[in-house]
């Protein structure tokens, strides 16, 4: 593996963390059938077998399951599962939403196989369906091709399913959920488990997808690797660690560089404190806070371990354009990276200072909070040739940078990817999910609930972590991954031993 310092790394990511669109999923399926030579019926059998094995692990023998089937291959997958479970002493009821006369070829072939069994399987059409007490539900109605609002009778079946108090297993994607955007198309099945065939879908992690899909189980299919072309990747601790270079032992505190932090202004010193403490907690040898001299006394009391570099006079409580030369001199003292923005404020003089510093500083910069606001007020900004940038906007700041409305998470994913590629930088878009866009045009998503980090202060903590890990791993994207995963790990540890709300200091 080749490590590219101060740039992106060539990441090796296992296929279970590929996120695919509906189009890319169809591409894999079609190429495997038409070029590689594994027919669709065989792929359906593999999908159904793996799904059946999972349901067997969750439900006791003799359970009674009702299977809601559409007329396409999603229904065919359900028929494979029904056949296999019937041979394990499960009681099976099949309910066809559009009848059995117009099934897809592979679904129809599986329907014919059911008639060759000696099992007693109840087969109904929706209009004949009479609710009973069922132990579980299998949703095999609508697959990844849905691109319009759900209509009756499917909407009626979804309404019925969502009222039941039994485990719901959705096949490939919950019926009614858009596989790409995660938007609910009128209404959608609220699944307890989604058994995703071949690859995970981007829609599971965008918009309403996270709260709709339940626990996501990947059922891998026999797709050759050459056909696997993801739309994005899911961030996971295992592959991130496997792609991270070993940390070198430091001989002295400045070994490996320092993190400079330009942060804080009168009334907003807390942001600087949180960012500095967060960076220090990762084990960095040196964190240097550059501060207006009038705020020095505040930081001397709260940041004992942090080196402070005061700028200006005792009357200065925010950054001004006149501070620029002195700040640049400090940044030349030791090699390192710069974090700018937490709590610096939005005064006109501070905005001018920030814009000129970013235009002048020929080093790596992590731009956060109020520095992003200053960047959004700078028309046609560009990165200095010898610099690398990481931007960490929340949704409002992203809107300002793009100068356009970001309508939903799918739009945000596309916008972040485009911005990162066009400007050749890294963007960590905070939100649910958090999205990392890179200069290569590749995007990465968090797969856990990030809504617990939506309160004031968590962004400052995250910025400190990203800056520190950027120094540690040299790669901008690895810095973002480690910072996000570190916050998730710390929050899990907190909730394992505490109750109540999570505070920013709890993950430092």
GROMACS .gro file of N, CA and C in nm, residues 321-438:
model
  354
  321UNK      N    1  -0.746   4.245   1.078
  321UNK     CA    2  -0.655   4.235   0.964
  321UNK      C    3  -0.514   4.278   1.002
  322UNK      N    4  -0.501   4.369   1.099
  322UNK     CA    5  -0.369   4.415   1.142
  322UNK      C    6  -0.289   4.307   1.213
  323UNK      N    7  -0.355   4.197   1.252
  323UNK     CA    8  -0.286   4.086   1.319
  323UNK      C    9  -0.222   3.989   1.220
  324UNK      N   10  -0.250   4.005   1.092
  324UNK     CA   11  -0.215   3.903   0.994
  324UNK      C   12  -0.066   3.871   0.992
  325UNK      N   13   0.020   3.971   0.985
  325UNK     CA   14   0.163   3.946   0.975
  325UNK      C   15   0.216   3.873   1.098
  326UNK      N   16   0.170   3.912   1.216
  326UNK     CA   17   0.216   3.846   1.339
  326UNK      C   18   0.170   3.700   1.343
  327UNK      N   19   0.047   3.675   1.299
  327UNK     CA   20  -0.003   3.537   1.297
  327UNK      C   21   0.079   3.453   1.200
  328UNK      N   22   0.109   3.505   1.082
  328UNK     CA   23   0.187   3.431   0.984
  328UNK      C   24   0.327   3.401   1.037
  329UNK      N   25   0.383   3.490   1.114
  329UNK     CA   26   0.515   3.464   1.174
  329UNK      C   27   0.508   3.349   1.273
  330UNK      N   28   0.401   3.345   1.352
  330UNK     CA   29   0.384   3.233   1.446
  330UNK      C   30   0.372   3.101   1.371
  331UNK      N   31   0.296   3.102   1.263
  331UNK     CA   32   0.274   2.980   1.186
  331UNK      C   33   0.402   2.928   1.120
  332UNK      N   34   0.502   3.014   1.107
  332UNK     CA   35   0.630   2.973   1.047
  332UNK      C   36   0.724   2.910   1.149
  333UNK      N   37   0.693   2.922   1.278
  333UNK     CA   38   0.787   2.879   1.381
  333UNK      C   39   0.812   2.729   1.379
  334UNK      N   40   0.708   2.651   1.364
  334UNK     CA   41   0.721   2.506   1.364
  334UNK      C   42   0.629   2.450   1.255
  335UNK      N   43   0.669   2.338   1.197
  335UNK     CA   44   0.584   2.275   1.097
  335UNK      C   45   0.459   2.220   1.164
  336UNK      N   46   0.350   2.220   1.091
  336UNK     CA   47   0.226   2.170   1.148
  336UNK      C   48   0.109   2.197   1.058
  337UNK      N   49  -0.009   2.193   1.118
  337UNK     CA   50  -0.133   2.220   1.045
  337UNK      C   51  -0.214   2.322   1.123
  338UNK      N   52  -0.305   2.386   1.053
  338UNK     CA   53  -0.383   2.495   1.112
  338UNK      C   54  -0.530   2.459   1.119
  339UNK      N   55  -0.589   2.483   1.235
  339UNK     CA   56  -0.734   2.479   1.254
  339UNK      C   57  -0.779   2.622   1.279
  340UNK      N   58  -0.869   2.671   1.196
  340UNK     CA   59  -0.917   2.808   1.212
  340UNK      C   60  -1.069   2.812   1.208
  341UNK      N   61  -1.126   2.888   1.302
  341UNK     CA   62  -1.270   2.912   1.294
  341UNK      C   63  -1.352   2.905   1.421
  342UNK      N   64  -1.329   2.808   1.510
  342UNK     CA   65  -1.420   2.795   1.625
  342UNK      C   66  -1.426   2.923   1.709
  343UNK      N   67  -1.540   2.988   1.709
  343UNK     CA   68  -1.563   3.104   1.794
  343UNK      C   69  -1.488   3.229   1.758
  344UNK      N   70  -1.434   3.242   1.636
  344UNK     CA   71  -1.360   3.365   1.605
  344UNK      C   72  -1.454   3.482   1.576
  345UNK      N   73  -1.584   3.453   1.558
  345UNK     CA   74  -1.680   3.559   1.538
  345UNK      C   75  -1.694   3.603   1.393
  346UNK      N   76  -1.789   3.695   1.373
  346UNK     CA   77  -1.821   3.736   1.236
  346UNK      C   78  -1.813   3.887   1.217
  347UNK      N   79  -1.729   3.951   1.296
  347UNK     CA   80  -1.708   4.094   1.275
  347UNK      C   81  -1.640   4.115   1.140
  348UNK      N   82  -1.667   4.229   1.081
  348UNK     CA   83  -1.614   4.258   0.948
  348UNK      C   84  -1.462   4.246   0.944
  349UNK      N   85  -1.395   4.299   1.048
  349UNK     CA   86  -1.248   4.293   1.052
  349UNK      C   87  -1.199   4.149   1.063
  350UNK      N   88  -1.273   4.065   1.136
  350UNK     CA   89  -1.233   3.925   1.150
  350UNK      C   90  -1.251   3.850   1.019
  351UNK      N   91  -1.360   3.879   0.949
  351UNK     CA   92  -1.382   3.817   0.819
  351UNK      C   93  -1.268   3.853   0.723
  352UNK      N   94  -1.227   3.978   0.721
  352UNK     CA   95  -1.118   4.021   0.633
  352UNK      C   96  -0.987   3.953   0.672
  353UNK      N   97  -0.962   3.944   0.803
  353UNK     CA   98  -0.842   3.875   0.851
  353UNK      C   99  -0.842   3.729   0.804
  354UNK      N  100  -0.954   3.663   0.819
  354UNK     CA  101  -0.964   3.521   0.784
  354UNK      C  102  -0.943   3.499   0.635
  355UNK      N  103  -1.007   3.580   0.554
  355UNK     CA  104  -0.995   3.565   0.410
  355UNK      C  105  -0.851   3.587   0.363
  356UNK      N  106  -0.784   3.688   0.416
  356UNK     CA  107  -0.647   3.716   0.373
  356UNK      C  108  -0.550   3.609   0.424
  357UNK      N  109  -0.576   3.559   0.545
  357UNK     CA  110  -0.491   3.452   0.597
  357UNK      C  111  -0.502   3.327   0.510
  358UNK      N  112  -0.624   3.288   0.475
  358UNK     CA  113  -0.644   3.168   0.394
  358UNK      C  114  -0.586   3.185   0.254
  359UNK      N  115  -0.588   3.307   0.202
  359UNK     CA  116  -0.532   3.334   0.070
  359UNK      C  117  -0.379   3.333   0.072
  360UNK      N  118  -0.322   3.357   0.192
  360UNK     CA  119  -0.177   3.376   0.204
  360UNK      C  120  -0.105   3.254   0.258
  361UNK      N  121  -0.166   3.186   0.355
  361UNK     CA  122  -0.099   3.077   0.426
  361UNK      C  123  -0.077   2.957   0.335
  362UNK      N  124   0.047   2.919   0.316
  362UNK     CA  125   0.081   2.809   0.227
  362UNK      C  126   0.104   2.681   0.307
  363UNK      N  127   0.006   2.647   0.385
  363UNK     CA  128   0.012   2.524   0.464
  363UNK      C  129  -0.124   2.459   0.464
  364UNK      N  130  -0.136   2.351   0.537
  364UNK     CA  131  -0.261   2.276   0.543
  364UNK      C  132  -0.355   2.338   0.645
  365UNK      N  133  -0.480   2.359   0.604
  365UNK     CA  134  -0.575   2.430   0.689
  365UNK      C  135  -0.705   2.352   0.703
  366UNK      N  136  -0.752   2.344   0.826
  366UNK     CA  137  -0.884   2.290   0.858
  366UNK      C  138  -0.973   2.409   0.888
  367UNK      N  139  -1.076   2.427   0.807
  367UNK     CA  140  -1.157   2.548   0.813
  367UNK      C  141  -1.294   2.511   0.869
  368UNK      N  142  -1.328   2.575   0.982
  368UNK     CA  143  -1.446   2.535   1.058
  368UNK      C  144  -1.524   2.659   1.100
  369UNK      N  145  -1.652   2.640   1.130
  369UNK     CA  146  -1.737   2.738   1.198
  369UNK      C  147  -1.730   2.877   1.133
  370UNK      N  148  -1.692   2.979   1.210
  370UNK     CA  149  -1.696   3.117   1.159
  370UNK      C  150  -1.598   3.139   1.044
  371UNK      N  151  -1.493   3.060   1.034
  371UNK     CA  152  -1.403   3.071   0.919
  371UNK      C  153  -1.473   3.025   0.791
  372UNK      N  154  -1.566   2.930   0.804
  372UNK     CA  155  -1.645   2.889   0.688
  372UNK      C  156  -1.739   3.001   0.645
  373UNK      N  157  -1.792   3.075   0.743
  373UNK     CA  158  -1.877   3.189   0.710
  373UNK      C  159  -1.796   3.292   0.632
  374UNK      N  160  -1.674   3.318   0.677
  374UNK     CA  161  -1.587   3.412   0.606
  374UNK      C  162  -1.558   3.363   0.465
  375UNK      N  163  -1.537   3.233   0.450
  375UNK     CA  164  -1.511   3.176   0.318
  375UNK      C  165  -1.632   3.191   0.227
  376UNK      N  166  -1.752   3.177   0.283
  376UNK     CA  167  -1.873   3.189   0.202
  376UNK      C  168  -1.894   3.332   0.153
  377UNK      N  169  -1.833   3.429   0.219
  377UNK     CA  170  -1.844   3.570   0.178
  377UNK      C  171  -1.733   3.612   0.083
  378UNK      N  172  -1.652   3.517   0.043
  378UNK     CA  173  -1.537   3.542  -0.044
  378UNK      C  174  -1.568   3.481  -0.180
  379UNK      N  175  -1.591   3.565  -0.279
  379UNK     CA  176  -1.627   3.517  -0.411
  379UNK      C  177  -1.506   3.456  -0.482
  380UNK      N  178  -1.533   3.344  -0.550
  380UNK     CA  179  -1.431   3.279  -0.633
  380UNK      C  180  -1.304   3.244  -0.558
  381UNK      N  181  -1.321   3.192  -0.434
  381UNK     CA  182  -1.205   3.153  -0.356
  381UNK      C  183  -1.138   3.029  -0.414
  382UNK      N  184  -1.008   3.023  -0.393
  382UNK     CA  185  -0.930   2.908  -0.437
  382UNK      C  186  -0.825   2.875  -0.332
  383UNK      N  187  -0.777   2.754  -0.334
  383UNK     CA  188  -0.678   2.708  -0.238
  383UNK      C  189  -0.539   2.743  -0.289
  384UNK      N  190  -0.451   2.797  -0.204
  384UNK     CA  191  -0.312   2.819  -0.246
  384UNK      C  192  -0.251   2.689  -0.298
  385UNK      N  193  -0.164   2.700  -0.396
  385UNK     CA  194  -0.112   2.583  -0.466
  385UNK      C  195  -0.048   2.480  -0.374
  386UNK      N  196   0.021   2.524  -0.270
  386UNK     CA  197   0.094   2.431  -0.184
  386UNK      C  198   0.014   2.389  -0.061
  387UNK      N  199  -0.118   2.417  -0.060
  387UNK     CA  200  -0.200   2.389   0.057
  387UNK      C  201  -0.299   2.276   0.031
  388UNK      N  202  -0.341   2.213   0.140
  388UNK     CA  203  -0.454   2.121   0.140
  388UNK      C  204  -0.555   2.172   0.241
  389UNK      N  205  -0.682   2.163   0.207
  389UNK     CA  206  -0.787   2.213   0.297
  389UNK      C  207  -0.885   2.102   0.333
  390UNK      N  208  -0.933   2.112   0.456
  390UNK     CA  209  -1.050   2.035   0.500
  390UNK      C  210  -1.156   2.136   0.544
  391UNK      N  211  -1.276   2.123   0.491
  391UNK     CA  212  -1.389   2.206   0.533
  391UNK      C  213  -1.483   2.120   0.616
  392UNK      N  214  -1.537   2.175   0.726
  392UNK     CA  215  -1.624   2.096   0.814
  392UNK      C  216  -1.758   2.168   0.837
  393UNK      N  217  -1.838   2.185   0.734
  393UNK     CA  218  -1.962   2.262   0.748
  393UNK      C  219  -2.079   2.181   0.806
  394UNK      N  220  -2.160   2.247   0.890
  394UNK     CA  221  -2.291   2.192   0.921
  394UNK      C  222  -2.386   2.232   0.807
  395UNK      N  223  -2.510   2.182   0.803
  395UNK     CA  224  -2.596   2.208   0.686
  395UNK      C  225  -2.611   2.356   0.650
  396UNK      N  226  -2.624   2.444   0.749
  396UNK     CA  227  -2.638   2.586   0.719
  396UNK      C  228  -2.513   2.643   0.656
  397UNK      N  229  -2.396   2.603   0.708
  397UNK     CA  230  -2.270   2.652   0.652
  397UNK      C  231  -2.247   2.596   0.511
  398UNK      N  232  -2.291   2.473   0.488
  398UNK     CA  233  -2.279   2.415   0.354
  398UNK      C  234  -2.363   2.494   0.255
  399UNK      N  235  -2.483   2.531   0.295
  399UNK     CA  236  -2.569   2.612   0.209
  399UNK      C  237  -2.500   2.743   0.172
  400UNK      N  238  -2.433   2.806   0.270
  400UNK     CA  239  -2.362   2.930   0.243
  400UNK      C  240  -2.246   2.911   0.147
  401UNK      N  241  -2.171   2.802   0.163
  401UNK     CA  242  -2.058   2.776   0.075
  401UNK      C  243  -2.102   2.750  -0.068
  402UNK      N  244  -2.214   2.678  -0.081
  402UNK     CA  245  -2.264   2.643  -0.214
  402UNK      C  246  -2.347   2.753  -0.277
  403UNK      N  247  -2.394   2.843  -0.192
  403UNK     CA  248  -2.483   2.952  -0.235
  403UNK      C  249  -2.608   2.897  -0.301
  404UNK      N  250  -2.658   2.787  -0.243
  404UNK     CA  251  -2.782   2.729  -0.291
  404UNK      C  252  -2.845   2.645  -0.182
  405UNK      N  253  -2.973   2.621  -0.194
  405UNK     CA  254  -3.044   2.538  -0.098
  405UNK      C  255  -3.008   2.392  -0.119
  406UNK      N  256  -2.986   2.322  -0.008
  406UNK     CA  257  -2.963   2.177  -0.013
  406UNK      C  258  -3.091   2.112   0.039
  407UNK      N  259  -3.167   2.050  -0.050
  407UNK     CA  260  -3.304   2.011  -0.018
  407UNK      C  261  -3.315   1.890   0.073
  408UNK      N  262  -3.223   1.794   0.061
  408UNK     CA  263  -3.230   1.672   0.142
  408UNK      C  264  -3.092   1.607   0.147
  409UNK      N  265  -3.083   1.494   0.215
  409UNK     CA  266  -2.953   1.429   0.232
  409UNK      C  267  -2.895   1.377   0.101
  410UNK      N  268  -2.980   1.332   0.011
  410UNK     CA  269  -2.929   1.284  -0.119
  410UNK      C  270  -2.870   1.400  -0.197
  411UNK      N  271  -2.936   1.514  -0.193
  411UNK     CA  272  -2.883   1.635  -0.256
  411UNK      C  273  -2.753   1.676  -0.187
  412UNK      N  274  -2.749   1.662  -0.054
  412UNK     CA  275  -2.627   1.697   0.021
  412UNK      C  276  -2.511   1.607  -0.020
  413UNK      N  277  -2.537   1.478  -0.033
  413UNK     CA  278  -2.433   1.385  -0.076
  413UNK      C  279  -2.376   1.425  -0.212
  414UNK      N  280  -2.463   1.455  -0.306
  414UNK     CA  281  -2.418   1.492  -0.440
  414UNK      C  282  -2.344   1.626  -0.439
  415UNK      N  283  -2.394   1.721  -0.357
  415UNK     CA  284  -2.332   1.854  -0.351
  415UNK      C  285  -2.194   1.849  -0.287
  416UNK      N  286  -2.182   1.772  -0.179
  416UNK     CA  287  -2.053   1.758  -0.111
  416UNK      C  288  -1.952   1.691  -0.203
  417UNK      N  289  -1.994   1.587  -0.272
  417UNK     CA  290  -1.906   1.516  -0.364
  417UNK      C  291  -1.856   1.609  -0.474
  418UNK      N  292  -1.947   1.689  -0.528
  418UNK     CA  293  -1.911   1.781  -0.637
  418UNK      C  294  -1.818   1.891  -0.588
  419UNK      N  295  -1.847   1.950  -0.471
  419UNK     CA  296  -1.764   2.056  -0.417
  419UNK      C  297  -1.622   2.006  -0.391
  420UNK      N  298  -1.610   1.890  -0.328
  420UNK     CA  299  -1.478   1.835  -0.294
  420UNK      C  300  -1.397   1.807  -0.420
  421UNK      N  301  -1.463   1.752  -0.522
  421UNK     CA  302  -1.393   1.718  -0.645
  421UNK      C  303  -1.351   1.843  -0.721
  422UNK      N  304  -1.442   1.939  -0.735
  422UNK     CA  305  -1.412   2.059  -0.813
  422UNK      C  306  -1.305   2.146  -0.749
  423UNK      N  307  -1.310   2.160  -0.615
  423UNK     CA  308  -1.214   2.245  -0.546
  423UNK      C  309  -1.089   2.168  -0.500
  424UNK      N  310  -1.089   2.037  -0.521
  424UNK     CA  311  -0.975   1.951  -0.485
  424UNK      C  312  -0.940   1.966  -0.337
  425UNK      N  313  -1.038   1.936  -0.254
  425UNK     CA  314  -1.020   1.942  -0.110
  425UNK      C  315  -1.104   1.832  -0.045
  426UNK      N  316  -1.107   1.831   0.087
  426UNK     CA  317  -1.187   1.735   0.162
  426UNK      C  318  -1.297   1.808   0.236
  427UNK      N  319  -1.418   1.756   0.230
  427UNK     CA  320  -1.532   1.816   0.298
  427UNK      C  321  -1.589   1.714   0.396
  428UNK      N  322  -1.596   1.751   0.523
  428UNK     CA  323  -1.669   1.672   0.622
  428UNK      C  324  -1.799   1.746   0.649
  429UNK      N  325  -1.905   1.696   0.590
  429UNK     CA  326  -2.037   1.757   0.605
  429UNK      C  327  -2.106   1.698   0.727
  430UNK      N  328  -2.121   1.780   0.831
  430UNK     CA  329  -2.182   1.732   0.955
  430UNK      C  330  -2.333   1.720   0.936
  431UNK      N  331  -2.391   1.623   1.003
  431UNK     CA  332  -2.534   1.600   0.993
  431UNK      C  333  -2.564   1.453   1.011
  432UNK      N  334  -2.685   1.413   0.973
  432UNK     CA  335  -2.728   1.274   0.983
  432UNK      C  336  -2.765   1.224   0.844
  433UNK      N  337  -2.671   1.149   0.777
  433UNK     CA  338  -2.542   1.106   0.828
  433UNK      C  339  -2.436   1.214   0.808
  434UNK      N  340  -2.319   1.192   0.869
  434UNK     CA  341  -2.204   1.274   0.832
  434UNK      C  342  -2.148   1.218   0.702
  435UNK      N  343  -2.108   1.309   0.614
  435UNK     CA  344  -2.060   1.270   0.481
  435UNK      C  345  -1.920   1.328   0.461
  436UNK      N  346  -1.828   1.246   0.417
  436UNK     CA  347  -1.694   1.292   0.383
  436UNK      C  348  -1.676   1.283   0.232
  437UNK      N  349  -1.657   1.400   0.169
  437UNK     CA  350  -1.628   1.406   0.027
  437UNK      C  351  -1.481   1.434   0.006
  438UNK      N  352  -1.420   1.370  -0.093
  438UNK     CA  353  -1.276   1.382  -0.114
  438UNK      C  354  -1.245   1.437  -0.252
   0.00000   0.00000   0.00000
